[in-house]
Amino acid sequence: METKSMLKICAGLMILAELTACQHTDRSGSAQLDSAPVGSDSLRRADSSDAPSDVTHMSKVDVDGAAFMDTAAVGGMMEVDLGKLALEKSSNAEVKKFAAQMVADHTKAGTDLKAVAAKLEHLLPSTYPADVKMHMDDMKKLSGKAFDKHYMDMMVNDHVKTLDLFRSASSLRGEIKDFAASTLPVLEKHHQMATQINAALK
């Protein structure tokens, strides 16, 4: 498929992986989550070889559009699942309010993206990479202020990268470009909210 010059950026747009790089082992031998923002590691650039061949082969979208949709789909799933986890684990009212907003907004965005993908006959990923799932499982072991700080650090940093991803989609075409443009203001609001809440936790 033809790939536009601008999207050597999406040689590739970031996909979620290598979150387990956020782990280390303490002196007792127990696995711990680093205090450094998870979002700094949670998105990586991917070239077109990362896309499963069976996913894009029959698609009516080019490699760049497929990469964007796949990245957005996995990221959106994670935001919903972590938002639900935060609603269970956090005792901070502002964190819980933010998490509820994330679940609502990313569920809607996910539904909109699925509609675009269906029109373009593109199959979106429906599962997490193993290392992403492992990190999310590790987050379930956190509680209280430790969970809140880790979650909000992650939300701030991941939204910086998500904003870059969606802004880069301005070079795409048709329904994909329209989806990215309509979702971008919501993501900007999320980043602003996350930054304010995270600052208040420090």
XYZ file of C-alpha atoms in Angstrom:
202
model
C 0.000 0.000 0.000
C 1.070 3.520 -0.645
C 2.437 5.363 2.352
C 2.398 9.160 2.482
C 5.679 10.883 3.115
C 4.509 12.596 6.255
C 3.778 9.278 7.776
C 7.174 8.125 8.185
C 5.866 9.649 11.411
C 3.657 6.646 11.373
C 6.244 4.397 10.140
C 4.926 4.623 13.047
C 2.565 6.093 15.309
C 2.978 4.948 18.849
C 1.523 1.677 20.131
C 1.288 0.499 23.702
C 4.034 -1.829 24.789
C 6.937 -2.429 27.116
C 5.092 -1.187 30.172
C 6.868 -3.814 32.210
C 10.000 -1.708 31.884
C 8.398 0.226 34.721
C 9.103 -2.625 37.120
C 12.109 -3.210 39.318
C 12.887 -5.586 42.128
C 13.525 -4.318 45.637
C 16.069 -5.743 48.063
C 13.602 -8.290 49.350
C 13.147 -9.658 45.854
C 9.589 -8.320 45.498
C 8.568 -6.701 42.237
C 7.767 -3.006 42.628
C 6.454 -0.370 40.272
C 8.831 2.484 39.634
C 7.786 5.866 40.934
C 8.805 7.455 37.625
C 5.840 8.304 35.381
C 4.671 5.219 33.578
C 3.612 7.212 30.577
C 7.228 7.899 29.720
C 7.586 4.237 28.756
C 4.069 3.222 27.902
C 3.962 4.286 24.266
C 6.516 3.361 21.667
C 6.924 4.099 17.993
C 6.104 1.235 15.693
C 6.924 0.665 12.091
C 4.481 -0.935 9.702
C 5.951 -4.388 10.380
C 4.254 -4.280 13.806
C 0.812 -4.427 12.233
C -0.516 -7.987 11.902
C -0.705 -8.874 8.212
C -4.130 -10.475 8.571
C -5.513 -7.250 10.055
C -4.551 -4.882 7.240
C -4.604 -7.214 4.223
C -8.277 -6.807 3.299
C -8.655 -3.334 4.784
C -9.840 -0.341 2.755
C -7.393 1.863 4.636
C -3.673 2.431 4.037
C -0.897 1.458 6.423
C -0.789 4.867 8.094
C -4.502 4.953 8.775
C -4.435 1.376 10.057
C -1.539 2.179 12.403
C -3.387 5.177 13.803
C -6.604 3.241 14.383
C -4.830 0.304 16.007
C -2.896 2.598 18.321
C -5.964 4.596 19.243
C -7.995 1.436 19.851
C -5.498 -0.135 22.253
C -4.919 3.156 24.055
C -8.644 3.741 24.405
C -9.238 0.253 25.794
C -6.545 0.824 28.375
C -7.998 4.182 29.427
C -11.406 2.568 29.995
C -10.041 -0.419 31.908
C -7.719 1.666 34.076
C -10.528 4.133 34.709
C -12.697 1.297 35.992
C -9.798 0.091 38.125
C -9.346 3.583 39.587
C -13.031 3.703 40.487
C -12.486 0.538 42.515
C -9.074 1.304 44.027
C -9.016 5.048 44.685
C -10.474 6.790 47.705
C -9.699 10.252 46.296
C -12.837 12.022 45.084
C -11.065 13.953 42.314
C -9.264 10.865 41.027
C -12.546 8.951 40.976
C -14.308 11.803 39.159
C -11.534 11.860 36.564
C -11.659 8.078 36.191
C -15.423 8.159 35.602
C -14.919 10.804 32.919
C -12.263 8.660 31.270
C -14.552 5.626 31.189
C -17.415 7.615 29.682
C -15.405 9.561 27.108
C -13.182 6.711 25.952
C -16.113 4.309 25.729
C -17.802 6.759 23.355
C -14.578 7.323 21.403
C -14.106 3.571 21.150
C -17.619 3.154 19.762
C -17.004 5.914 17.221
C -13.683 4.376 16.181
C -15.273 0.953 15.738
C -17.845 2.484 13.419
C -15.098 4.058 11.301
C -13.115 0.818 11.249
C -16.180 -1.201 10.236
C -16.873 1.166 7.339
C -13.287 0.758 6.174
C -13.387 -3.019 6.771
C -10.470 -2.791 9.173
C -10.281 -5.168 12.122
C -9.191 -3.387 15.297
C -7.149 -5.160 17.987
C -9.274 -6.406 20.874
C -6.581 -7.639 23.287
C -3.520 -6.166 24.984
C 0.095 -7.109 24.318
C 1.317 -9.432 27.074
C 3.591 -6.838 28.676
C 0.832 -4.236 28.808
C -1.507 -6.704 30.476
C 1.225 -7.597 32.963
C 1.674 -3.971 33.940
C -2.050 -3.468 34.359
C -2.154 -6.561 36.572
C 0.662 -5.073 38.664
C -1.331 -1.869 39.093
C -4.101 -3.913 40.693
C -1.696 -4.631 43.569
C -1.406 -0.926 44.421
C -3.846 0.857 46.699
C -4.527 4.202 48.334
C -2.204 7.106 47.644
C 0.335 4.877 45.889
C -2.270 3.853 43.336
C -3.545 7.409 42.883
C -0.065 8.815 42.256
C 0.895 6.046 39.863
C -2.376 6.280 37.945
C -2.320 10.054 37.617
C 1.359 10.139 36.641
C 0.482 7.667 33.923
C -2.521 9.676 32.747
C -0.531 12.902 32.444
C 2.326 11.373 30.493
C 0.280 9.071 28.285
C -2.029 11.909 27.293
C 0.944 13.950 26.074
C 1.748 11.128 23.666
C -1.893 10.541 22.788
C -2.270 14.203 21.878
C 0.765 13.937 19.596
C -0.781 10.864 17.993
C -4.128 12.512 17.311
C -2.562 15.736 16.067
C -0.443 13.731 13.634
C -3.665 12.274 12.215
C -4.400 15.631 10.595
C -2.411 14.293 7.622
C -4.779 11.350 7.177
C -7.939 11.318 5.091
C -11.673 10.930 5.320
C -13.382 9.367 8.306
C -10.145 8.706 10.190
C -9.089 12.346 10.023
C -12.593 13.443 11.068
C -12.608 11.030 14.024
C -9.225 12.302 15.225
C -10.263 15.944 14.868
C -13.525 15.460 16.792
C -11.821 13.484 19.570
C -8.848 15.804 20.034
C -10.639 18.454 22.165
C -11.787 15.728 24.558
C -8.222 14.469 24.920
C -6.957 17.992 25.539
C -9.494 18.350 28.342
C -8.353 15.013 29.812
C -4.737 16.152 29.834
C -5.625 19.426 31.537
C -7.677 17.622 34.186
C -4.979 15.013 34.777
C -2.263 17.660 35.143
C -4.265 19.576 37.751
C -5.170 16.491 39.782
C -1.644 15.124 39.638
C -0.214 18.415 40.887
C -2.643 18.384 43.820
C -1.471 14.891 44.814
C 2.136 15.984 45.271
